[in-house]
Short mmCIF file of C-alpha atoms in Angstrom, two decimals:
data_model
loop_
_atom_site.label_atom_id
_atom_site.label_comp_id
_atom_site.label_asym_id
_atom_site.label_seq_id
_atom_site.Cartn_x
_atom_site.Cartn_y
_atom_site.Cartn_z
CA MET A 77 125.85 119.37 104.47
CA THR A 78 125.08 117.49 107.70
CA GLU A 79 122.35 118.39 110.18
CA SER A 80 123.87 119.43 113.60
CA ASN A 81 122.42 117.84 116.82
CA GLN A 82 121.19 121.29 117.78
CA THR A 83 118.15 120.67 115.69
CA ARG A 84 114.72 121.01 117.30
CA LEU A 85 111.29 119.67 116.79
CA PRO A 86 108.94 122.19 115.29
CA PRO A 87 106.38 123.67 117.29
CA GLY A 88 102.85 122.23 117.29
CA MET A 89 101.66 118.64 117.37
CA PRO A 90 103.16 116.13 114.87
CA ALA A 91 100.59 114.38 112.43
CA LEU A 92 101.98 111.01 113.42
CA ARG A 93 104.62 109.63 115.94
CA VAL A 94 106.13 106.06 115.47
CA MET A 95 109.08 104.20 116.42
CA PRO A 96 110.56 101.79 113.63
CA MET A 97 111.11 98.09 114.76
CA PRO A 98 113.74 95.53 113.75
CA ALA A 99 111.31 94.15 111.17
CA ASP A 100 111.29 97.61 109.46
CA SER A 101 115.01 97.38 109.00
CA ASN A 102 117.73 95.64 107.05
CA ALA A 103 120.15 93.30 108.68
CA HIS A 104 122.57 96.40 109.39
CA GLY A 105 119.62 98.13 111.57
CA ASP A 106 119.02 100.69 108.63
CA VAL A 107 115.00 101.45 108.29
CA PHE A 108 113.73 100.69 104.83
CA GLY A 109 113.18 103.77 102.65
CA GLY A 110 109.79 102.16 101.63
CA TRP A 111 108.74 101.87 105.27
CA ILE A 112 109.44 105.51 105.67
CA MET A 113 107.75 106.37 102.49
CA ALA A 114 104.63 104.63 103.70
CA GLN A 115 104.47 106.44 107.08
CA VAL A 116 105.00 109.73 105.06
CA ASP A 117 101.96 108.87 103.03
CA ILE A 118 99.92 108.08 105.95
CA ALA A 119 101.11 111.48 107.75
CA GLY A 120 100.32 113.58 104.69
CA ALA A 121 97.11 111.91 104.08
CA LEU A 122 95.56 112.95 107.65
CA PRO A 123 95.60 116.88 106.85
CA ALA A 124 94.43 116.13 103.26
CA ALA A 125 91.64 114.17 104.57
CA ARG A 126 90.52 117.05 106.86
CA ARG A 127 90.73 119.55 104.19
CA ALA A 128 88.74 117.35 102.00
CA ASN A 129 86.29 116.62 104.77
CA GLY A 130 86.47 113.03 103.79
CA ARG A 131 88.22 110.35 101.73
CA VAL A 132 91.35 111.03 99.79
CA ALA A 133 93.89 109.08 97.49
CA THR A 134 97.47 109.86 96.94
CA ILE A 135 97.94 110.83 93.47
CA ALA A 136 101.63 112.11 93.36
CA VAL A 137 104.60 112.08 95.19
CA ASN A 138 106.10 115.19 93.91
CA SER A 139 109.32 115.15 95.90
CA PHE A 140 110.98 113.07 98.26
CA VAL A 141 114.31 113.38 100.08
CA PHE A 142 116.04 111.20 102.50
CA LYS A 143 118.45 113.58 104.38
CA GLN A 144 119.77 111.19 107.01
CA PRO A 145 119.58 107.35 107.64
CA VAL A 146 116.73 106.28 110.25
CA PHE A 147 117.79 103.48 112.73
CA VAL A 148 115.64 100.97 114.82
CA GLY A 149 114.81 102.76 117.95
CA ASP A 150 114.58 106.31 116.48
CA LEU A 151 111.39 108.12 117.64
CA LEU A 152 110.02 109.76 114.32
CA SER A 153 107.78 112.61 114.41
CA PHE A 154 106.02 113.60 111.08
CA TYR A 155 104.92 117.02 110.68
CA ALA A 156 102.32 117.52 107.80
CA THR A 157 101.08 120.90 106.41
CA VAL A 158 98.67 121.60 103.81
CA VAL A 159 100.33 123.80 101.29
CA LYS A 160 97.97 124.30 98.51
CA SER A 161 94.43 123.35 97.52
CA GLY A 162 92.88 123.11 94.20
CA LYS A 163 89.44 121.96 92.91
CA THR A 164 89.75 118.50 94.01
CA SER A 165 93.39 118.04 95.05
CA VAL A 166 95.54 118.91 98.21
CA THR A 167 99.18 119.18 98.40
CA VAL A 168 100.79 118.58 101.75
CA ASN A 169 104.56 118.97 102.86
CA VAL A 170 105.73 116.51 105.21
CA GLU A 171 108.89 116.69 107.39
CA VAL A 172 110.25 113.96 109.36
CA TYR A 173 112.49 114.28 112.51
CA ALA A 174 114.08 111.47 114.36
CA GLU A 175 114.87 111.70 118.15
CA ARG A 176 117.93 109.73 118.71
CA ASN A 177 119.25 108.40 122.19
CA ARG A 178 122.48 106.83 121.35
CA LEU A 179 125.56 108.10 123.00
CA GLN A 180 123.75 111.34 123.56
CA TRP A 181 120.41 112.63 122.76
CA GLU A 182 119.85 114.41 119.44
CA VAL A 183 117.27 115.57 117.00
CA VAL A 184 117.77 115.39 113.31
CA LYS A 185 115.60 116.22 110.27
CA VAL A 186 115.54 112.84 108.26
CA THR A 187 113.27 113.16 105.51
CA GLU A 188 111.19 115.88 103.58
CA ALA A 189 108.45 115.00 101.08
CA THR A 190 105.65 116.73 99.14
CA LEU A 191 102.77 114.71 98.16
CA THR A 192 99.52 115.45 96.34
CA TYR A 193 96.30 113.77 97.22
CA VAL A 194 92.90 113.79 95.43
CA ALA A 195 89.33 113.97 97.23
CA THR A 196 87.32 111.08 96.12
CA GLY A 197 83.63 110.09 96.60
CA GLU A 198 82.20 106.80 97.46
CA ASP A 199 82.84 105.85 94.07
CA ARG A 200 86.26 106.52 94.40
CA LYS A 201 86.23 109.22 91.70
CA PRO A 202 87.51 112.73 92.12
CA ARG A 203 85.23 115.11 93.99
CA LEU A 204 85.29 118.73 94.64
CA LEU A 205 86.82 120.06 97.77
CA PRO A 206 84.31 121.45 100.06
CA PRO A 207 84.93 125.49 100.65
CA GLU A 208 87.52 126.09 103.30
CA SER A 209 85.02 127.32 105.76
CA ASP A 210 83.73 123.70 105.90
CA GLN A 211 86.95 122.30 107.20
CA HIS A 212 87.46 120.04 110.20
CA PRO A 213 86.71 121.84 113.57
CA ASP A 214 90.49 121.70 114.50
CA GLY A 215 91.22 124.15 111.80
CA ALA A 216 93.69 121.74 109.84
#
């Protein structure tokens, strides 16, 4: 199934917005999957760190689906949402949308992923998450 050009960006602010450059692509202008994975990891870590009220480390990539190619010059928006909190871990869904301005402007969903992060202390060992009432002031 292909995405139609009637896709819209989700409501709210993305966790991250970035435009891939030629150094992020192969000789054909397709952006490397590994570069996209790194950006997804950064975007997912932002709400995880807010929920953990501090340092987090990626412990699992639970799922990762490349739905459409990404091209140099696409404006990527990464939407990240905490979907589960455990004792020490936070699971985050990340959806990535590309705004393209080739022959006509369009928005396509290019990637979706679920990652799990663990809260860590200064010793880089797992620590308990704070109660949800102790979250970052922006409510994330």
